[in-house]
Amino acid sequence: MTFHGSCHCGAVKFEVEGPIPEGYTCDCSLCSKRNAVMANVHESRLRITQGEERLGLYQWNARIAKHYFCSTCGIYPFHRKRSMPDHYGVNLRCLDDFDMTGLPIRAAEGKGMTVVDPSAREAWPGPRE
Ligand SMILES: [Zn+2]
């Protein structure tokens, strides 16, 4: 099943190949401000169909994750993850035809990765899809 996503102004459009069994929130300083519900999607399952050149890039802290936003409307559609660089975190609120009703939503612990510290966790130790 293919879901269709877009930013608010419609400049950026993308597709995500399902299934999407769960969503997650994150408590890091960036995610808590943008307040998105996200899903982990392997890079092979996300396709930017329009407006890739309109995406702005924001990087901070370790500058590994790539946080994209629409340069016109400012909406965050997805980011490349620091802990799993071959995966995107997709903003489920940007999927126009995905029903989040009843979706399990996990609270991810991101604060522990927000500081550049030798003891900070380098990668998510749990299972990947
Ligand atoms: Zn836009």
Short mmCIF file of N, CA, C and O and ligand atoms in Angstrom, two decimals:
data_model
loop_
_atom_site.label_atom_id
_atom_site.label_comp_id
_atom_site.label_asym_id
_atom_site.label_seq_id
_atom_site.Cartn_x
_atom_site.Cartn_y
_atom_site.Cartn_z
N MET A 1 0.84 -1.19 0.00
CA MET A 1 0.00 0.00 0.00
C MET A 1 0.88 1.25 0.00
O MET A 1 1.84 1.35 0.75
N THR A 2 0.54 2.18 -0.85
CA THR A 2 1.31 3.40 -0.97
C THR A 2 0.54 4.57 -0.37
O THR A 2 -0.63 4.78 -0.68
N PHE A 3 1.22 5.33 0.51
CA PHE A 3 0.62 6.53 1.09
C PHE A 3 1.26 7.76 0.45
O PHE A 3 2.43 7.74 0.10
N HIS A 4 0.45 8.81 0.33
CA HIS A 4 0.91 10.02 -0.35
C HIS A 4 1.04 11.15 0.66
O HIS A 4 0.10 11.43 1.41
N GLY A 5 2.21 11.78 0.64
CA GLY A 5 2.48 12.85 1.59
C GLY A 5 2.80 14.15 0.89
O GLY A 5 3.18 14.18 -0.27
N SER A 6 2.62 15.24 1.62
CA SER A 6 2.95 16.55 1.09
C SER A 6 3.17 17.52 2.24
O SER A 6 2.76 17.27 3.38
N CYS A 7 3.83 18.63 1.93
CA CYS A 7 3.94 19.71 2.90
C CYS A 7 2.63 20.50 2.86
O CYS A 7 1.67 20.10 2.23
N HIS A 8 2.59 21.65 3.51
CA HIS A 8 1.33 22.39 3.54
C HIS A 8 1.03 23.09 2.24
O HIS A 8 -0.11 23.07 1.75
N CYS A 9 2.04 23.70 1.62
CA CYS A 9 1.78 24.49 0.40
C CYS A 9 1.73 23.61 -0.84
O CYS A 9 1.33 24.09 -1.90
N GLY A 10 2.17 22.36 -0.74
CA GLY A 10 2.11 21.44 -1.87
C GLY A 10 3.34 21.44 -2.75
O GLY A 10 3.37 20.73 -3.76
N ALA A 11 4.35 22.20 -2.40
CA ALA A 11 5.58 22.22 -3.20
C ALA A 11 6.30 20.88 -3.14
O ALA A 11 6.86 20.41 -4.12
N VAL A 12 6.26 20.25 -1.96
CA VAL A 12 6.96 18.99 -1.75
C VAL A 12 5.93 17.87 -1.67
O VAL A 12 4.97 17.95 -0.90
N LYS A 13 6.13 16.85 -2.50
CA LYS A 13 5.26 15.68 -2.46
C LYS A 13 6.12 14.43 -2.41
O LYS A 13 7.20 14.37 -3.00
N PHE A 14 5.63 13.43 -1.68
CA PHE A 14 6.39 12.19 -1.56
C PHE A 14 5.44 11.02 -1.34
O PHE A 14 4.25 11.20 -1.06
N GLU A 15 5.99 9.83 -1.52
CA GLU A 15 5.21 8.61 -1.32
C GLU A 15 5.95 7.70 -0.35
O GLU A 15 7.17 7.64 -0.35
N VAL A 16 5.18 6.99 0.46
CA VAL A 16 5.74 6.04 1.40
C VAL A 16 5.05 4.70 1.17
O VAL A 16 3.82 4.61 1.11
N GLU A 17 5.88 3.68 1.02
CA GLU A 17 5.36 2.34 0.86
C GLU A 17 5.07 1.75 2.24
O GLU A 17 5.95 1.74 3.10
N GLY A 18 3.85 1.31 2.47
CA GLY A 18 3.46 0.73 3.74
C GLY A 18 3.99 -0.68 3.89
O GLY A 18 4.71 -1.14 3.00
N PRO A 19 3.65 -1.37 4.96
CA PRO A 19 2.75 -0.92 6.02
C PRO A 19 3.42 0.02 7.02
O PRO A 19 4.64 0.07 7.10
N ILE A 20 2.61 0.74 7.78
CA ILE A 20 3.10 1.59 8.87
C ILE A 20 2.42 1.08 10.14
O ILE A 20 1.30 1.48 10.46
N PRO A 21 3.09 0.17 10.85
CA PRO A 21 2.43 -0.49 11.99
C PRO A 21 2.39 0.35 13.26
O PRO A 21 1.61 0.06 14.16
N GLU A 22 3.26 1.37 13.37
CA GLU A 22 3.26 2.18 14.59
C GLU A 22 3.84 3.55 14.30
O GLU A 22 4.52 3.76 13.29
N GLY A 23 3.54 4.47 15.19
CA GLY A 23 4.13 5.79 15.14
C GLY A 23 4.91 6.03 16.42
O GLY A 23 4.85 5.23 17.35
N TYR A 24 5.68 7.10 16.44
CA TYR A 24 6.38 7.44 17.68
C TYR A 24 6.53 8.95 17.81
O TYR A 24 6.53 9.68 16.82
N THR A 25 6.63 9.35 19.04
CA THR A 25 7.00 10.72 19.34
C THR A 25 8.39 10.68 19.95
O THR A 25 8.91 9.61 20.28
N CYS A 26 9.02 11.82 20.09
CA CYS A 26 10.37 11.87 20.63
C CYS A 26 10.47 13.09 21.54
O CYS A 26 9.86 14.12 21.27
N ASP A 27 11.26 12.94 22.60
CA ASP A 27 11.35 14.01 23.59
C ASP A 27 12.62 14.85 23.46
O ASP A 27 12.97 15.58 24.38
N CYS A 28 13.33 14.73 22.34
CA CYS A 28 14.52 15.57 22.19
C CYS A 28 14.09 17.03 22.00
O CYS A 28 12.93 17.32 21.76
N SER A 29 15.04 17.94 22.08
CA SER A 29 14.69 19.36 22.08
C SER A 29 14.09 19.80 20.75
O SER A 29 13.26 20.71 20.71
N LEU A 30 14.47 19.16 19.64
CA LEU A 30 13.89 19.52 18.35
C LEU A 30 12.50 18.92 18.19
O LEU A 30 11.54 19.63 17.86
N CYS A 31 12.38 17.62 18.42
CA CYS A 31 11.08 16.96 18.23
C CYS A 31 10.01 17.52 19.15
O CYS A 31 8.84 17.61 18.77
N SER A 32 10.39 17.88 20.37
CA SER A 32 9.36 18.38 21.28
C SER A 32 8.82 19.72 20.79
O SER A 32 7.67 20.06 21.06
N LYS A 33 9.61 20.46 20.02
CA LYS A 33 9.10 21.72 19.47
C LYS A 33 8.29 21.51 18.20
O LYS A 33 7.32 22.21 17.94
N ARG A 34 8.69 20.55 17.37
CA ARG A 34 7.92 20.38 16.13
C ARG A 34 6.72 19.47 16.33
O ARG A 34 5.81 19.45 15.50
N ASN A 35 6.73 18.67 17.40
CA ASN A 35 5.53 17.98 17.84
C ASN A 35 4.92 17.07 16.78
O ASN A 35 3.71 17.00 16.62
N ALA A 36 5.77 16.36 16.05
CA ALA A 36 5.27 15.47 15.01
C ALA A 36 5.10 14.05 15.56
O ALA A 36 5.77 13.66 16.51
N VAL A 37 4.20 13.31 14.96
CA VAL A 37 4.15 11.86 15.15
C VAL A 37 4.83 11.25 13.94
O VAL A 37 4.47 11.55 12.80
N MET A 38 5.84 10.43 14.20
CA MET A 38 6.70 9.96 13.12
C MET A 38 6.62 8.44 12.98
O MET A 38 6.11 7.74 13.85
N ALA A 39 7.15 7.95 11.86
CA ALA A 39 7.29 6.51 11.66
C ALA A 39 8.63 6.27 11.00
O ALA A 39 9.08 7.07 10.17
N ASN A 40 9.27 5.18 11.36
CA ASN A 40 10.53 4.81 10.74
C ASN A 40 10.26 4.09 9.42
O ASN A 40 9.50 3.12 9.38
N VAL A 41 10.90 4.58 8.38
CA VAL A 41 10.69 4.02 7.04
C VAL A 41 12.06 3.85 6.38
O VAL A 41 12.84 4.81 6.32
N HIS A 42 12.34 2.64 5.89
CA HIS A 42 13.60 2.44 5.19
C HIS A 42 13.65 3.31 3.94
O HIS A 42 12.62 3.57 3.31
N GLU A 43 14.85 3.75 3.58
CA GLU A 43 14.99 4.68 2.46
C GLU A 43 14.42 4.11 1.15
O GLU A 43 13.99 4.88 0.29
N SER A 44 14.39 2.79 1.03
CA SER A 44 13.85 2.19 -0.19
C SER A 44 12.33 2.34 -0.27
O SER A 44 11.74 2.10 -1.32
N ARG A 45 11.70 2.74 0.84
CA ARG A 45 10.23 2.84 0.87
C ARG A 45 9.74 4.29 0.80
O ARG A 45 8.54 4.52 0.91
N LEU A 46 10.67 5.24 0.64
CA LEU A 46 10.26 6.64 0.52
C LEU A 46 10.74 7.20 -0.80
O LEU A 46 11.89 7.01 -1.19
N ARG A 47 9.83 7.87 -1.51
CA ARG A 47 10.18 8.43 -2.81
C ARG A 47 9.68 9.87 -2.85
O ARG A 47 8.49 10.13 -2.63
N ILE A 48 10.60 10.79 -3.12
CA ILE A 48 10.20 12.19 -3.28
C ILE A 48 9.74 12.37 -4.72
O ILE A 48 10.51 12.13 -5.66
N THR A 49 8.49 12.73 -4.90
CA THR A 49 7.93 12.78 -6.25
C THR A 49 7.89 14.20 -6.80
O THR A 49 7.69 14.40 -7.99
N GLN A 50 8.05 15.18 -5.94
CA GLN A 50 8.01 16.57 -6.40
C GLN A 50 8.68 17.48 -5.39
O GLN A 50 8.53 17.28 -4.18
N GLY A 51 9.45 18.46 -5.88
CA GLY A 51 9.92 19.54 -5.03
C GLY A 51 11.13 19.24 -4.18
O GLY A 51 11.37 19.94 -3.20
N GLU A 52 11.92 18.23 -4.56
CA GLU A 52 13.11 17.93 -3.75
C GLU A 52 14.01 19.16 -3.62
O GLU A 52 14.62 19.40 -2.58
N GLU A 53 14.07 19.96 -4.70
CA GLU A 53 14.92 21.16 -4.68
C GLU A 53 14.38 22.25 -3.78
O GLU A 53 15.07 23.22 -3.48
N ARG A 54 13.13 22.08 -3.36
CA ARG A 54 12.53 23.08 -2.46
C ARG A 54 12.78 22.77 -0.99
O ARG A 54 12.39 23.55 -0.12
N LEU A 55 13.40 21.62 -0.72
CA LEU A 55 13.63 21.23 0.67
C LEU A 55 14.81 21.98 1.25
O LEU A 55 15.89 22.03 0.66
N GLY A 56 14.61 22.55 2.42
CA GLY A 56 15.71 23.10 3.18
C GLY A 56 16.25 22.04 4.12
O GLY A 56 15.58 21.04 4.40
N LEU A 57 17.47 22.22 4.56
CA LEU A 57 18.11 21.25 5.44
C LEU A 57 18.52 21.92 6.73
O LEU A 57 19.13 22.99 6.72
N TYR A 58 18.17 21.29 7.83
CA TYR A 58 18.57 21.78 9.15
C TYR A 58 19.37 20.69 9.85
O TYR A 58 18.93 19.55 9.92
N GLN A 59 20.54 21.07 10.32
CA GLN A 59 21.35 20.13 11.09
C GLN A 59 21.82 20.80 12.37
O GLN A 59 22.08 22.01 12.39
N TRP A 60 21.94 20.04 13.40
CA TRP A 60 22.34 20.60 14.69
C TRP A 60 23.06 19.51 15.47
O TRP A 60 23.16 18.36 15.02
N ASN A 61 23.57 19.87 16.63
CA ASN A 61 24.19 18.93 17.55
C ASN A 61 25.28 18.11 16.84
O ASN A 61 26.24 18.69 16.35
N ALA A 62 25.11 16.82 16.68
CA ALA A 62 26.13 15.99 16.04
C ALA A 62 26.17 16.20 14.52
O ALA A 62 27.10 15.76 13.86
N ARG A 63 25.17 16.84 13.96
CA ARG A 63 25.09 17.14 12.53
C ARG A 63 25.16 15.88 11.66
O ARG A 63 25.80 15.86 10.62
N ILE A 64 24.52 14.84 12.14
CA ILE A 64 24.45 13.60 11.37
C ILE A 64 23.05 13.47 10.78
O ILE A 64 22.90 13.25 9.58
N ALA A 65 22.04 13.61 11.60
CA ALA A 65 20.67 13.56 11.10
C ALA A 65 20.44 14.73 10.15
O ALA A 65 21.04 15.79 10.28
N LYS A 66 19.59 14.50 9.15
CA LYS A 66 19.26 15.55 8.19
C LYS A 66 17.77 15.86 8.30
O LYS A 66 16.94 15.06 7.89
N HIS A 67 17.48 17.01 8.85
CA HIS A 67 16.09 17.42 9.07
C HIS A 67 15.65 18.31 7.92
O HIS A 67 16.19 19.41 7.75
N TYR A 68 14.70 17.83 7.15
CA TYR A 68 14.24 18.57 5.98
C TYR A 68 12.97 19.35 6.30
O TYR A 68 12.16 18.93 7.13
N PHE A 69 12.84 20.47 5.64
CA PHE A 69 11.63 21.28 5.78
C PHE A 69 11.36 21.96 4.45
O PHE A 69 12.27 22.18 3.64
N CYS A 70 10.10 22.26 4.20
CA CYS A 70 9.76 22.96 2.97
C CYS A 70 10.22 24.41 3.09
O CYS A 70 9.89 25.09 4.06
N SER A 71 10.97 24.88 2.11
CA SER A 71 11.53 26.23 2.20
C SER A 71 10.46 27.30 1.99
O SER A 71 10.69 28.47 2.26
N THR A 72 9.28 26.89 1.52
CA THR A 72 8.19 27.86 1.36
C THR A 72 7.29 27.90 2.59
O THR A 72 7.07 28.96 3.16
N CYS A 73 6.76 26.75 3.00
CA CYS A 73 5.78 26.77 4.09
C CYS A 73 6.36 26.33 5.43
O CYS A 73 5.69 26.46 6.45
N GLY A 74 7.57 25.80 5.44
CA GLY A 74 8.24 25.50 6.70
C GLY A 74 7.89 24.16 7.32
O GLY A 74 8.42 23.81 8.37
N ILE A 75 7.00 23.42 6.67
CA ILE A 75 6.56 22.15 7.25
C ILE A 75 7.67 21.09 7.15
O ILE A 75 8.37 20.99 6.15
N TYR A 76 7.76 20.30 8.21
CA TYR A 76 8.73 19.20 8.27
C TYR A 76 8.07 17.92 7.77
O TYR A 76 7.15 17.40 8.42
N PRO A 77 8.49 17.38 6.60
CA PRO A 77 7.87 16.15 6.10
C PRO A 77 8.59 14.88 6.55
O PRO A 77 7.96 13.86 6.77
N PHE A 78 9.93 14.94 6.65
CA PHE A 78 10.70 13.74 7.02
C PHE A 78 12.14 14.16 7.32
O PHE A 78 12.56 15.27 6.99
N HIS A 79 12.85 13.26 7.98
CA HIS A 79 14.29 13.49 8.21
C HIS A 79 15.03 12.17 8.09
O HIS A 79 14.46 11.10 8.25
N ARG A 80 16.29 12.30 7.75
CA ARG A 80 17.16 11.12 7.77
C ARG A 80 17.70 10.95 9.18
O ARG A 80 18.22 11.89 9.77
N LYS A 81 17.56 9.75 9.70
CA LYS A 81 17.82 9.53 11.11
C LYS A 81 19.31 9.44 11.43
O LYS A 81 20.09 8.93 10.65
N ARG A 82 19.64 9.94 12.61
CA ARG A 82 21.01 9.81 13.10
C ARG A 82 21.31 8.37 13.51
O ARG A 82 22.37 7.84 13.21
N SER A 83 20.35 7.75 14.18
CA SER A 83 20.60 6.42 14.73
C SER A 83 20.51 5.33 13.67
O SER A 83 21.10 4.27 13.82
N MET A 84 19.77 5.59 12.60
CA MET A 84 19.65 4.62 11.50
C MET A 84 19.72 5.42 10.20
O MET A 84 18.68 5.78 9.65
N PRO A 85 20.92 5.71 9.71
CA PRO A 85 21.06 6.63 8.56
C PRO A 85 20.40 6.13 7.27
O PRO A 85 20.18 6.92 6.35
N ASP A 86 20.10 4.84 7.19
CA ASP A 86 19.41 4.34 6.00
C ASP A 86 17.89 4.39 6.18
O ASP A 86 17.17 3.87 5.34
N HIS A 87 17.43 5.01 7.23
CA HIS A 87 16.00 5.16 7.48
C HIS A 87 15.61 6.63 7.55
O HIS A 87 16.40 7.46 7.99
N TYR A 88 14.39 6.88 7.16
CA TYR A 88 13.79 8.18 7.38
C TYR A 88 12.84 8.10 8.57
O TYR A 88 12.22 7.06 8.81
N GLY A 89 12.73 9.20 9.28
CA GLY A 89 11.61 9.41 10.17
C GLY A 89 10.61 10.25 9.38
O GLY A 89 10.95 11.33 8.91
N VAL A 90 9.42 9.72 9.18
CA VAL A 90 8.42 10.41 8.37
C VAL A 90 7.37 11.02 9.28
O VAL A 90 6.89 10.38 10.22
N ASN A 91 7.02 12.26 9.00
CA ASN A 91 5.96 12.95 9.74
C ASN A 91 4.61 12.42 9.26
O ASN A 91 4.13 12.76 8.17
N LEU A 92 3.99 11.57 10.09
CA LEU A 92 2.73 10.95 9.67
C LEU A 92 1.62 11.97 9.44
O LEU A 92 0.68 11.71 8.70
N ARG A 93 1.74 13.14 10.07
CA ARG A 93 0.73 14.19 9.87
C ARG A 93 0.78 14.74 8.44
O ARG A 93 -0.15 15.43 8.02
N CYS A 94 1.87 14.47 7.72
CA CYS A 94 1.99 14.95 6.34
C CYS A 94 1.42 13.96 5.33
O CYS A 94 1.36 14.27 4.14
N LEU A 95 1.04 12.77 5.80
CA LEU A 95 0.46 11.79 4.88
C LEU A 95 -1.02 12.11 4.71
O LEU A 95 -1.78 12.12 5.68
N ASP A 96 -1.41 12.39 3.47
CA ASP A 96 -2.76 12.88 3.22
C ASP A 96 -3.81 11.76 3.23
O ASP A 96 -5.00 12.03 3.39
N ASP A 97 -3.37 10.53 3.05
CA ASP A 97 -4.33 9.43 2.96
C ASP A 97 -4.02 8.31 3.95
O ASP A 97 -4.30 7.15 3.71
N PHE A 98 -3.43 8.68 5.07
CA PHE A 98 -3.13 7.70 6.12
C PHE A 98 -3.97 8.01 7.34
O PHE A 98 -3.95 9.13 7.86
N ASP A 99 -4.74 7.02 7.81
CA ASP A 99 -5.61 7.21 8.96
C ASP A 99 -4.87 6.77 10.23
O ASP A 99 -4.55 5.60 10.39
N MET A 100 -4.60 7.72 11.12
CA MET A 100 -3.86 7.41 12.34
C MET A 100 -4.74 6.88 13.46
O MET A 100 -4.23 6.53 14.52
N THR A 101 -6.04 6.77 13.21
CA THR A 101 -6.94 6.29 14.25
C THR A 101 -6.53 4.89 14.71
O THR A 101 -6.39 3.98 13.90
N GLY A 102 -6.30 4.74 15.99
CA GLY A 102 -5.97 3.43 16.53
C GLY A 102 -4.52 3.02 16.36
O GLY A 102 -4.14 1.92 16.78
N LEU A 103 -3.72 3.86 15.76
CA LEU A 103 -2.31 3.52 15.55
C LEU A 103 -1.57 3.54 16.89
O LEU A 103 -1.67 4.53 17.63
N PRO A 104 -0.83 2.47 17.21
CA PRO A 104 -0.03 2.52 18.44
C PRO A 104 1.06 3.59 18.30
O PRO A 104 1.72 3.67 17.27
N ILE A 105 1.19 4.42 19.34
CA ILE A 105 2.19 5.49 19.30
C ILE A 105 3.13 5.33 20.49
O ILE A 105 2.70 5.35 21.63
N ARG A 106 4.38 5.15 20.16
CA ARG A 106 5.41 4.87 21.15
C ARG A 106 6.12 6.19 21.49
O ARG A 106 6.33 7.03 20.62
N ALA A 107 6.50 6.34 22.74
CA ALA A 107 7.27 7.52 23.15
C ALA A 107 8.74 7.16 23.13
O ALA A 107 9.23 6.40 23.97
N ALA A 108 9.46 7.67 22.12
CA ALA A 108 10.89 7.37 22.01
C ALA A 108 11.68 8.30 22.92
O ALA A 108 11.33 9.45 23.11
N GLU A 109 12.73 7.74 23.45
CA GLU A 109 13.59 8.52 24.34
C GLU A 109 14.70 9.12 23.49
O GLU A 109 15.59 8.42 23.02
N GLY A 110 14.60 10.41 23.24
CA GLY A 110 15.60 11.06 22.39
C GLY A 110 16.54 11.96 23.15
O GLY A 110 17.61 12.30 22.66
N LYS A 111 16.17 12.34 24.35
CA LYS A 111 17.02 13.25 25.12
C LYS A 111 18.43 12.71 25.30
O LYS A 111 19.39 13.46 25.29
N GLY A 112 18.53 11.39 25.47
CA GLY A 112 19.83 10.77 25.70
C GLY A 112 20.76 10.85 24.51
O GLY A 112 21.95 10.56 24.62
N MET A 113 20.22 11.23 23.35
CA MET A 113 21.06 11.34 22.16
C MET A 113 21.29 12.79 21.78
O MET A 113 21.96 13.05 20.79
N THR A 114 20.80 13.73 22.55
CA THR A 114 20.84 15.10 22.09
C THR A 114 22.15 15.80 22.43
O THR A 114 22.42 16.87 21.94
N VAL A 115 22.95 15.21 23.25
CA VAL A 115 24.18 15.86 23.66
C VAL A 115 25.36 15.14 23.00
O VAL A 115 25.38 13.92 22.94
N VAL A 116 26.30 15.91 22.49
CA VAL A 116 27.50 15.29 21.94
C VAL A 116 28.39 14.93 23.13
O VAL A 116 29.02 15.77 23.73
N ASP A 117 28.36 13.67 23.45
CA ASP A 117 29.01 13.20 24.67
C ASP A 117 29.53 11.79 24.38
O ASP A 117 28.83 10.99 23.76
N PRO A 118 30.75 11.47 24.81
CA PRO A 118 31.29 10.14 24.51
C PRO A 118 30.42 9.02 25.06
O PRO A 118 30.42 7.91 24.53
N SER A 119 29.65 9.30 26.09
CA SER A 119 28.83 8.24 26.67
C SER A 119 27.43 8.19 26.07
O SER A 119 26.63 7.35 26.42
N ALA A 120 27.14 9.13 25.14
CA ALA A 120 25.81 9.12 24.53
C ALA A 120 25.65 7.90 23.65
O ALA A 120 26.61 7.41 23.03
N ARG A 121 24.43 7.41 23.60
CA ARG A 121 24.14 6.24 22.77
C ARG A 121 24.35 6.60 21.31
O ARG A 121 23.82 7.58 20.81
N GLU A 122 25.10 5.78 20.59
CA GLU A 122 25.41 6.08 19.18
C GLU A 122 24.31 5.64 18.24
O GLU A 122 24.08 6.23 17.21
N ALA A 123 23.68 4.54 18.55
CA ALA A 123 22.67 4.00 17.64
C ALA A 123 21.57 3.34 18.43
O ALA A 123 21.77 2.91 19.57
N TRP A 124 20.42 3.29 17.83
CA TRP A 124 19.30 2.60 18.43
C TRP A 124 19.64 1.11 18.51
O TRP A 124 19.92 0.47 17.49
N PRO A 125 19.65 0.55 19.74
CA PRO A 125 20.08 -0.84 19.91
C PRO A 125 18.99 -1.86 19.60
O PRO A 125 19.26 -3.05 19.51
N GLY A 126 17.78 -1.41 19.41
CA GLY A 126 16.67 -2.33 19.23
C GLY A 126 16.58 -2.86 17.80
O GLY A 126 17.43 -2.57 16.96
N PRO A 127 15.56 -3.64 17.55
CA PRO A 127 15.42 -4.28 16.23
C PRO A 127 15.07 -3.28 15.14
O PRO A 127 14.40 -2.28 15.40
N ARG A 128 15.58 -3.52 13.96
CA ARG A 128 15.18 -2.75 12.78
C ARG A 128 14.21 -3.60 11.99
O ARG A 128 14.10 -4.80 12.21
N GLU A 129 13.53 -2.97 11.06
CA GLU A 129 12.57 -3.76 10.28
C GLU A 129 13.30 -4.60 9.26
O GLU A 129 14.42 -4.31 8.91
ZN ZN B 1 5.50 23.71 1.42
#
